[in-house]
Amino acid sequence: MTEPLKYLATYAPTLKAQAQQMLSQNTLADYLRTKYPDCHRFTRDHELRDYVQALKSRHMKKSAPLSKVIYDKKIHVINNALGLHTYISRIQGGKLKSKNEIRISSVFKKSPEAFLKMIVVHELAHLKEKAHNKAFYQLCRHMLSDYHQLELDMRLYLTELEINGEVY
């Protein structure tokens, strides 16, 4: 029985067949390690925050500030979440205060930087565009021109990780 390719569910059947073939031949991990040989070095929350802030400063200077950026062990990619953005509004002394938080699944502590960057760009885009619409994906591509290819490769990585275990 073949494993369902849940991370690739929305992709074309030919692409899913290629992924299944690579899994069957046990070559998907090698493909990923060849294309993305190294893991990033941002493994602590403060390092992640600095990384996110640098990307935000480069691409979204005028967006609302971030109050928190952390890795979160509670986010399970199985539930279709790779990261979370939260927007909290509170009234304090007659003023409306808002907080923006980004939480990245801790599974990405040990992944290629390209995958971490794709997740961060995705969550940063939500600061401006709440829905996954055309404007949202245009903003993602503006910040990361190969966004869609990286999303596909990251989904292949998650598939390999779930089925065969550690890649790096």
PDB file of C-alpha atoms in Angstrom:
ATOM      1  CA  MET A   1       0.000   0.000   0.000  1.00  0.00           C
ATOM      2  CA  THR A   2       1.367   3.428  -0.904  1.00  0.00           C
ATOM      3  CA  GLU A   3       1.476   6.280   1.569  1.00  0.00           C
ATOM      4  CA  PRO A   4      -0.902   9.130   0.822  1.00  0.00           C
ATOM      5  CA  LEU A   5       0.898  12.253  -0.320  1.00  0.00           C
ATOM      6  CA  LYS A   6      -1.135  14.609   1.842  1.00  0.00           C
ATOM      7  CA  TYR A   7       1.342  17.495   1.606  1.00  0.00           C
ATOM      8  CA  LEU A   8       1.065  17.299  -2.178  1.00  0.00           C
ATOM      9  CA  ALA A   9      -2.714  16.841  -2.372  1.00  0.00           C
ATOM     10  CA  THR A  10      -3.337  19.949  -4.495  1.00  0.00           C
ATOM     11  CA  TYR A  11      -0.562  19.264  -7.008  1.00  0.00           C
ATOM     12  CA  ALA A  12      -0.902  17.676 -10.454  1.00  0.00           C
ATOM     13  CA  PRO A  13      -1.128  13.876 -10.675  1.00  0.00           C
ATOM     14  CA  THR A  14       2.098  13.707 -12.706  1.00  0.00           C
ATOM     15  CA  LEU A  15       3.996  15.533  -9.984  1.00  0.00           C
ATOM     16  CA  LYS A  16       2.535  13.268  -7.298  1.00  0.00           C
ATOM     17  CA  ALA A  17       3.543  10.235  -9.376  1.00  0.00           C
ATOM     18  CA  GLN A  18       7.129  11.538  -9.594  1.00  0.00           C
ATOM     19  CA  ALA A  19       7.213  12.065  -5.844  1.00  0.00           C
ATOM     20  CA  GLN A  20       5.807   8.578  -5.235  1.00  0.00           C
ATOM     21  CA  GLN A  21       8.435   7.091  -7.551  1.00  0.00           C
ATOM     22  CA  MET A  22      11.231   8.896  -5.689  1.00  0.00           C
ATOM     23  CA  LEU A  23       9.830   7.598  -2.394  1.00  0.00           C
ATOM     24  CA  SER A  24       9.598   4.061  -3.749  1.00  0.00           C
ATOM     25  CA  GLN A  25      13.187   4.218  -5.021  1.00  0.00           C
ATOM     26  CA  ASN A  26      14.310   5.888  -1.782  1.00  0.00           C
ATOM     27  CA  THR A  27      15.856   8.840  -3.676  1.00  0.00           C
ATOM     28  CA  LEU A  28      13.786  11.778  -2.393  1.00  0.00           C
ATOM     29  CA  ALA A  29      16.068  12.510   0.576  1.00  0.00           C
ATOM     30  CA  ASP A  30      19.119  12.462  -1.698  1.00  0.00           C
ATOM     31  CA  TYR A  31      17.394  14.846  -4.104  1.00  0.00           C
ATOM     32  CA  LEU A  32      16.634  17.254  -1.258  1.00  0.00           C
ATOM     33  CA  ARG A  33      20.126  17.051   0.252  1.00  0.00           C
ATOM     34  CA  THR A  34      21.678  17.680  -3.168  1.00  0.00           C
ATOM     35  CA  LYS A  35      19.469  20.689  -3.862  1.00  0.00           C
ATOM     36  CA  TYR A  36      19.611  22.008  -0.271  1.00  0.00           C
ATOM     37  CA  PRO A  37      22.835  20.663   1.273  1.00  0.00           C
ATOM     38  CA  ASP A  38      22.849  22.569   4.564  1.00  0.00           C
ATOM     39  CA  CYS A  39      20.512  23.401   7.421  1.00  0.00           C
ATOM     40  CA  HIS A  40      20.162  26.972   8.648  1.00  0.00           C
ATOM     41  CA  ARG A  41      21.739  28.167  11.894  1.00  0.00           C
ATOM     42  CA  PHE A  42      18.724  29.973  13.416  1.00  0.00           C
ATOM     43  CA  THR A  43      17.767  27.413  16.040  1.00  0.00           C
ATOM     44  CA  ARG A  44      16.969  29.673  19.004  1.00  0.00           C
ATOM     45  CA  ASP A  45      13.984  31.973  19.315  1.00  0.00           C
ATOM     46  CA  HIS A  46      16.087  35.144  19.472  1.00  0.00           C
ATOM     47  CA  GLU A  47      17.993  34.095  16.328  1.00  0.00           C
ATOM     48  CA  LEU A  48      14.685  33.398  14.572  1.00  0.00           C
ATOM     49  CA  ARG A  49      13.367  36.795  15.668  1.00  0.00           C
ATOM     50  CA  ASP A  50      16.441  38.573  14.262  1.00  0.00           C
ATOM     51  CA  TYR A  51      16.091  36.622  11.001  1.00  0.00           C
ATOM     52  CA  VAL A  52      12.393  37.501  10.677  1.00  0.00           C
ATOM     53  CA  GLN A  53      13.008  41.156  11.592  1.00  0.00           C
ATOM     54  CA  ALA A  54      15.707  41.434   8.894  1.00  0.00           C
ATOM     55  CA  LEU A  55      13.318  40.079   6.245  1.00  0.00           C
ATOM     56  CA  LYS A  56      10.523  42.317   7.498  1.00  0.00           C
ATOM     57  CA  SER A  57      12.782  45.384   7.416  1.00  0.00           C
ATOM     58  CA  ARG A  58      13.865  44.579   3.884  1.00  0.00           C
ATOM     59  CA  HIS A  59      10.432  43.932   2.390  1.00  0.00           C
ATOM     60  CA  MET A  60       7.744  45.318   4.707  1.00  0.00           C
ATOM     61  CA  LYS A  61       9.153  48.327   6.560  1.00  0.00           C
ATOM     62  CA  LYS A  62       5.791  50.041   6.938  1.00  0.00           C
ATOM     63  CA  SER A  63       3.879  47.058   8.282  1.00  0.00           C
ATOM     64  CA  ALA A  64       2.903  46.781  11.929  1.00  0.00           C
ATOM     65  CA  PRO A  65       5.646  45.721  14.346  1.00  0.00           C
ATOM     66  CA  LEU A  66       5.951  42.153  15.582  1.00  0.00           C
ATOM     67  CA  SER A  67       5.565  41.602  19.300  1.00  0.00           C
ATOM     68  CA  LYS A  68       6.705  37.969  19.290  1.00  0.00           C
ATOM     69  CA  VAL A  69       8.539  35.573  16.965  1.00  0.00           C
ATOM     70  CA  ILE A  70       9.153  32.044  18.247  1.00  0.00           C
ATOM     71  CA  TYR A  71       9.451  28.387  17.355  1.00  0.00           C
ATOM     72  CA  ASP A  72       6.407  26.551  18.614  1.00  0.00           C
ATOM     73  CA  LYS A  73       6.407  22.833  19.463  1.00  0.00           C
ATOM     74  CA  LYS A  74       2.607  22.844  19.566  1.00  0.00           C
ATOM     75  CA  ILE A  75       2.242  23.585  15.865  1.00  0.00           C
ATOM     76  CA  HIS A  76       1.914  20.297  14.078  1.00  0.00           C
ATOM     77  CA  VAL A  77       2.406  20.310  10.334  1.00  0.00           C
ATOM     78  CA  ILE A  78       0.011  17.374  10.267  1.00  0.00           C
ATOM     79  CA  ASN A  79      -2.781  19.875  10.961  1.00  0.00           C
ATOM     80  CA  ASN A  80      -1.802  21.855   7.842  1.00  0.00           C
ATOM     81  CA  ALA A  81       0.006  24.539   9.810  1.00  0.00           C
ATOM     82  CA  LEU A  82       3.646  25.340   9.202  1.00  0.00           C
ATOM     83  CA  GLY A  83       3.542  28.612  11.009  1.00  0.00           C
ATOM     84  CA  LEU A  84       0.930  30.814  12.595  1.00  0.00           C
ATOM     85  CA  HIS A  85       0.348  34.517  12.600  1.00  0.00           C
ATOM     86  CA  THR A  86      -1.850  36.038  15.252  1.00  0.00           C
ATOM     87  CA  TYR A  87      -3.294  39.498  15.418  1.00  0.00           C
ATOM     88  CA  ILE A  88      -4.632  40.560  18.780  1.00  0.00           C
ATOM     89  CA  SER A  89      -6.441  43.859  19.331  1.00  0.00           C
ATOM     90  CA  ARG A  90      -7.009  45.292  22.787  1.00  0.00           C
ATOM     91  CA  ILE A  91      -8.356  48.568  24.061  1.00  0.00           C
ATOM     92  CA  GLN A  92      -5.992  50.175  26.540  1.00  0.00           C
ATOM     93  CA  GLY A  93      -6.931  53.547  27.986  1.00  0.00           C
ATOM     94  CA  GLY A  94      -9.117  54.574  25.074  1.00  0.00           C
ATOM     95  CA  LYS A  95      -6.545  53.479  22.469  1.00  0.00           C
ATOM     96  CA  LEU A  96      -6.704  50.417  20.289  1.00  0.00           C
ATOM     97  CA  LYS A  97      -3.458  48.429  20.627  1.00  0.00           C
ATOM     98  CA  SER A  98      -2.608  45.533  18.355  1.00  0.00           C
ATOM     99  CA  LYS A  99      -0.024  42.796  18.617  1.00  0.00           C
ATOM    100  CA  ASN A 100       1.296  40.689  15.776  1.00  0.00           C
ATOM    101  CA  GLU A 101       2.958  37.367  16.509  1.00  0.00           C
ATOM    102  CA  ILE A 102       4.626  34.812  14.265  1.00  0.00           C
ATOM    103  CA  ARG A 103       5.081  31.241  15.425  1.00  0.00           C
ATOM    104  CA  ILE A 104       7.027  28.762  13.298  1.00  0.00           C
ATOM    105  CA  SER A 105       6.686  25.006  13.740  1.00  0.00           C
ATOM    106  CA  SER A 106       9.709  23.655  15.582  1.00  0.00           C
ATOM    107  CA  VAL A 107      10.104  21.028  12.838  1.00  0.00           C
ATOM    108  CA  PHE A 108      11.826  23.817  10.864  1.00  0.00           C
ATOM    109  CA  LYS A 109      14.600  24.255  13.443  1.00  0.00           C
ATOM    110  CA  LYS A 110      16.506  21.628  11.480  1.00  0.00           C
ATOM    111  CA  SER A 111      15.777  22.402   7.841  1.00  0.00           C
ATOM    112  CA  PRO A 112      17.378  24.240   4.942  1.00  0.00           C
ATOM    113  CA  GLU A 113      17.283  28.022   5.233  1.00  0.00           C
ATOM    114  CA  ALA A 114      15.297  28.217   1.993  1.00  0.00           C
ATOM    115  CA  PHE A 115      12.386  26.389   3.663  1.00  0.00           C
ATOM    116  CA  LEU A 116      12.527  28.572   6.762  1.00  0.00           C
ATOM    117  CA  LYS A 117      12.583  31.682   4.578  1.00  0.00           C
ATOM    118  CA  MET A 118       9.558  30.464   2.601  1.00  0.00           C
ATOM    119  CA  ILE A 119       7.579  29.915   5.826  1.00  0.00           C
ATOM    120  CA  VAL A 120       8.624  33.324   7.218  1.00  0.00           C
ATOM    121  CA  VAL A 121       7.703  35.095   3.971  1.00  0.00           C
ATOM    122  CA  HIS A 122       4.328  33.354   4.057  1.00  0.00           C
ATOM    123  CA  GLU A 123       3.650  34.513   7.613  1.00  0.00           C
ATOM    124  CA  LEU A 124       4.922  38.048   6.942  1.00  0.00           C
ATOM    125  CA  ALA A 125       2.591  38.307   3.941  1.00  0.00           C
ATOM    126  CA  HIS A 126      -0.299  37.666   6.328  1.00  0.00           C
ATOM    127  CA  LEU A 127       0.515  40.952   8.070  1.00  0.00           C
ATOM    128  CA  LYS A 128      -0.849  42.690   4.985  1.00  0.00           C
ATOM    129  CA  GLU A 129      -3.103  40.082   3.364  1.00  0.00           C
ATOM    130  CA  LYS A 130      -5.106  37.868   5.716  1.00  0.00           C
ATOM    131  CA  ALA A 131      -6.527  35.516   3.054  1.00  0.00           C
ATOM    132  CA  HIS A 132      -4.675  33.221   0.663  1.00  0.00           C
ATOM    133  CA  ASN A 133      -5.719  35.200  -2.396  1.00  0.00           C
ATOM    134  CA  LYS A 134      -4.001  36.511  -5.516  1.00  0.00           C
ATOM    135  CA  ALA A 135      -2.645  39.597  -3.704  1.00  0.00           C
ATOM    136  CA  PHE A 136      -1.252  37.382  -0.941  1.00  0.00           C
ATOM    137  CA  TYR A 137       0.714  35.178  -3.346  1.00  0.00           C
ATOM    138  CA  GLN A 138       1.902  38.219  -5.326  1.00  0.00           C
ATOM    139  CA  LEU A 139       3.321  39.618  -2.097  1.00  0.00           C
ATOM    140  CA  CYS A 140       4.998  36.280  -1.340  1.00  0.00           C
ATOM    141  CA  ARG A 141       6.594  36.241  -4.803  1.00  0.00           C
ATOM    142  CA  HIS A 142       7.664  39.875  -4.380  1.00  0.00           C
ATOM    143  CA  MET A 143       9.584  38.926  -1.217  1.00  0.00           C
ATOM    144  CA  LEU A 144      10.787  35.569  -2.580  1.00  0.00           C
ATOM    145  CA  SER A 145      10.724  35.165  -6.356  1.00  0.00           C
ATOM    146  CA  ASP A 146      10.920  31.338  -6.265  1.00  0.00           C
ATOM    147  CA  TYR A 147       8.278  31.083  -3.536  1.00  0.00           C
ATOM    148  CA  HIS A 148       6.181  28.442  -5.328  1.00  0.00           C
ATOM    149  CA  GLN A 149       9.148  26.171  -6.099  1.00  0.00           C
ATOM    150  CA  LEU A 150      10.307  26.424  -2.498  1.00  0.00           C
ATOM    151  CA  GLU A 151       6.813  25.610  -1.267  1.00  0.00           C
ATOM    152  CA  LEU A 152       6.777  22.473  -3.418  1.00  0.00           C
ATOM    153  CA  ASP A 153      10.246  21.395  -2.265  1.00  0.00           C
ATOM    154  CA  MET A 154       9.309  22.074   1.354  1.00  0.00           C
ATOM    155  CA  ARG A 155       6.230  19.872   0.913  1.00  0.00           C
ATOM    156  CA  LEU A 156       8.450  17.139  -0.545  1.00  0.00           C
ATOM    157  CA  TYR A 157      10.691  17.547   2.512  1.00  0.00           C
ATOM    158  CA  LEU A 158       7.722  17.153   4.879  1.00  0.00           C
ATOM    159  CA  THR A 159       6.601  14.068   2.967  1.00  0.00           C
ATOM    160  CA  GLU A 160      10.052  12.479   3.245  1.00  0.00           C
ATOM    161  CA  LEU A 161      10.310  13.453   6.907  1.00  0.00           C
ATOM    162  CA  GLU A 162       6.955  11.893   7.755  1.00  0.00           C
ATOM    163  CA  ILE A 163       7.450   8.685   5.804  1.00  0.00           C
ATOM    164  CA  ASN A 164      11.159   7.938   6.281  1.00  0.00           C
ATOM    165  CA  GLY A 165      12.288  10.177   9.132  1.00  0.00           C
ATOM    166  CA  GLU A 166      15.135  12.681   9.419  1.00  0.00           C
ATOM    167  CA  VAL A 167      16.558  14.057   6.177  1.00  0.00           C
ATOM    168  CA  TYR A 168      19.429  16.052   7.704  1.00  0.00           C
TER     169      TYR A 168
END
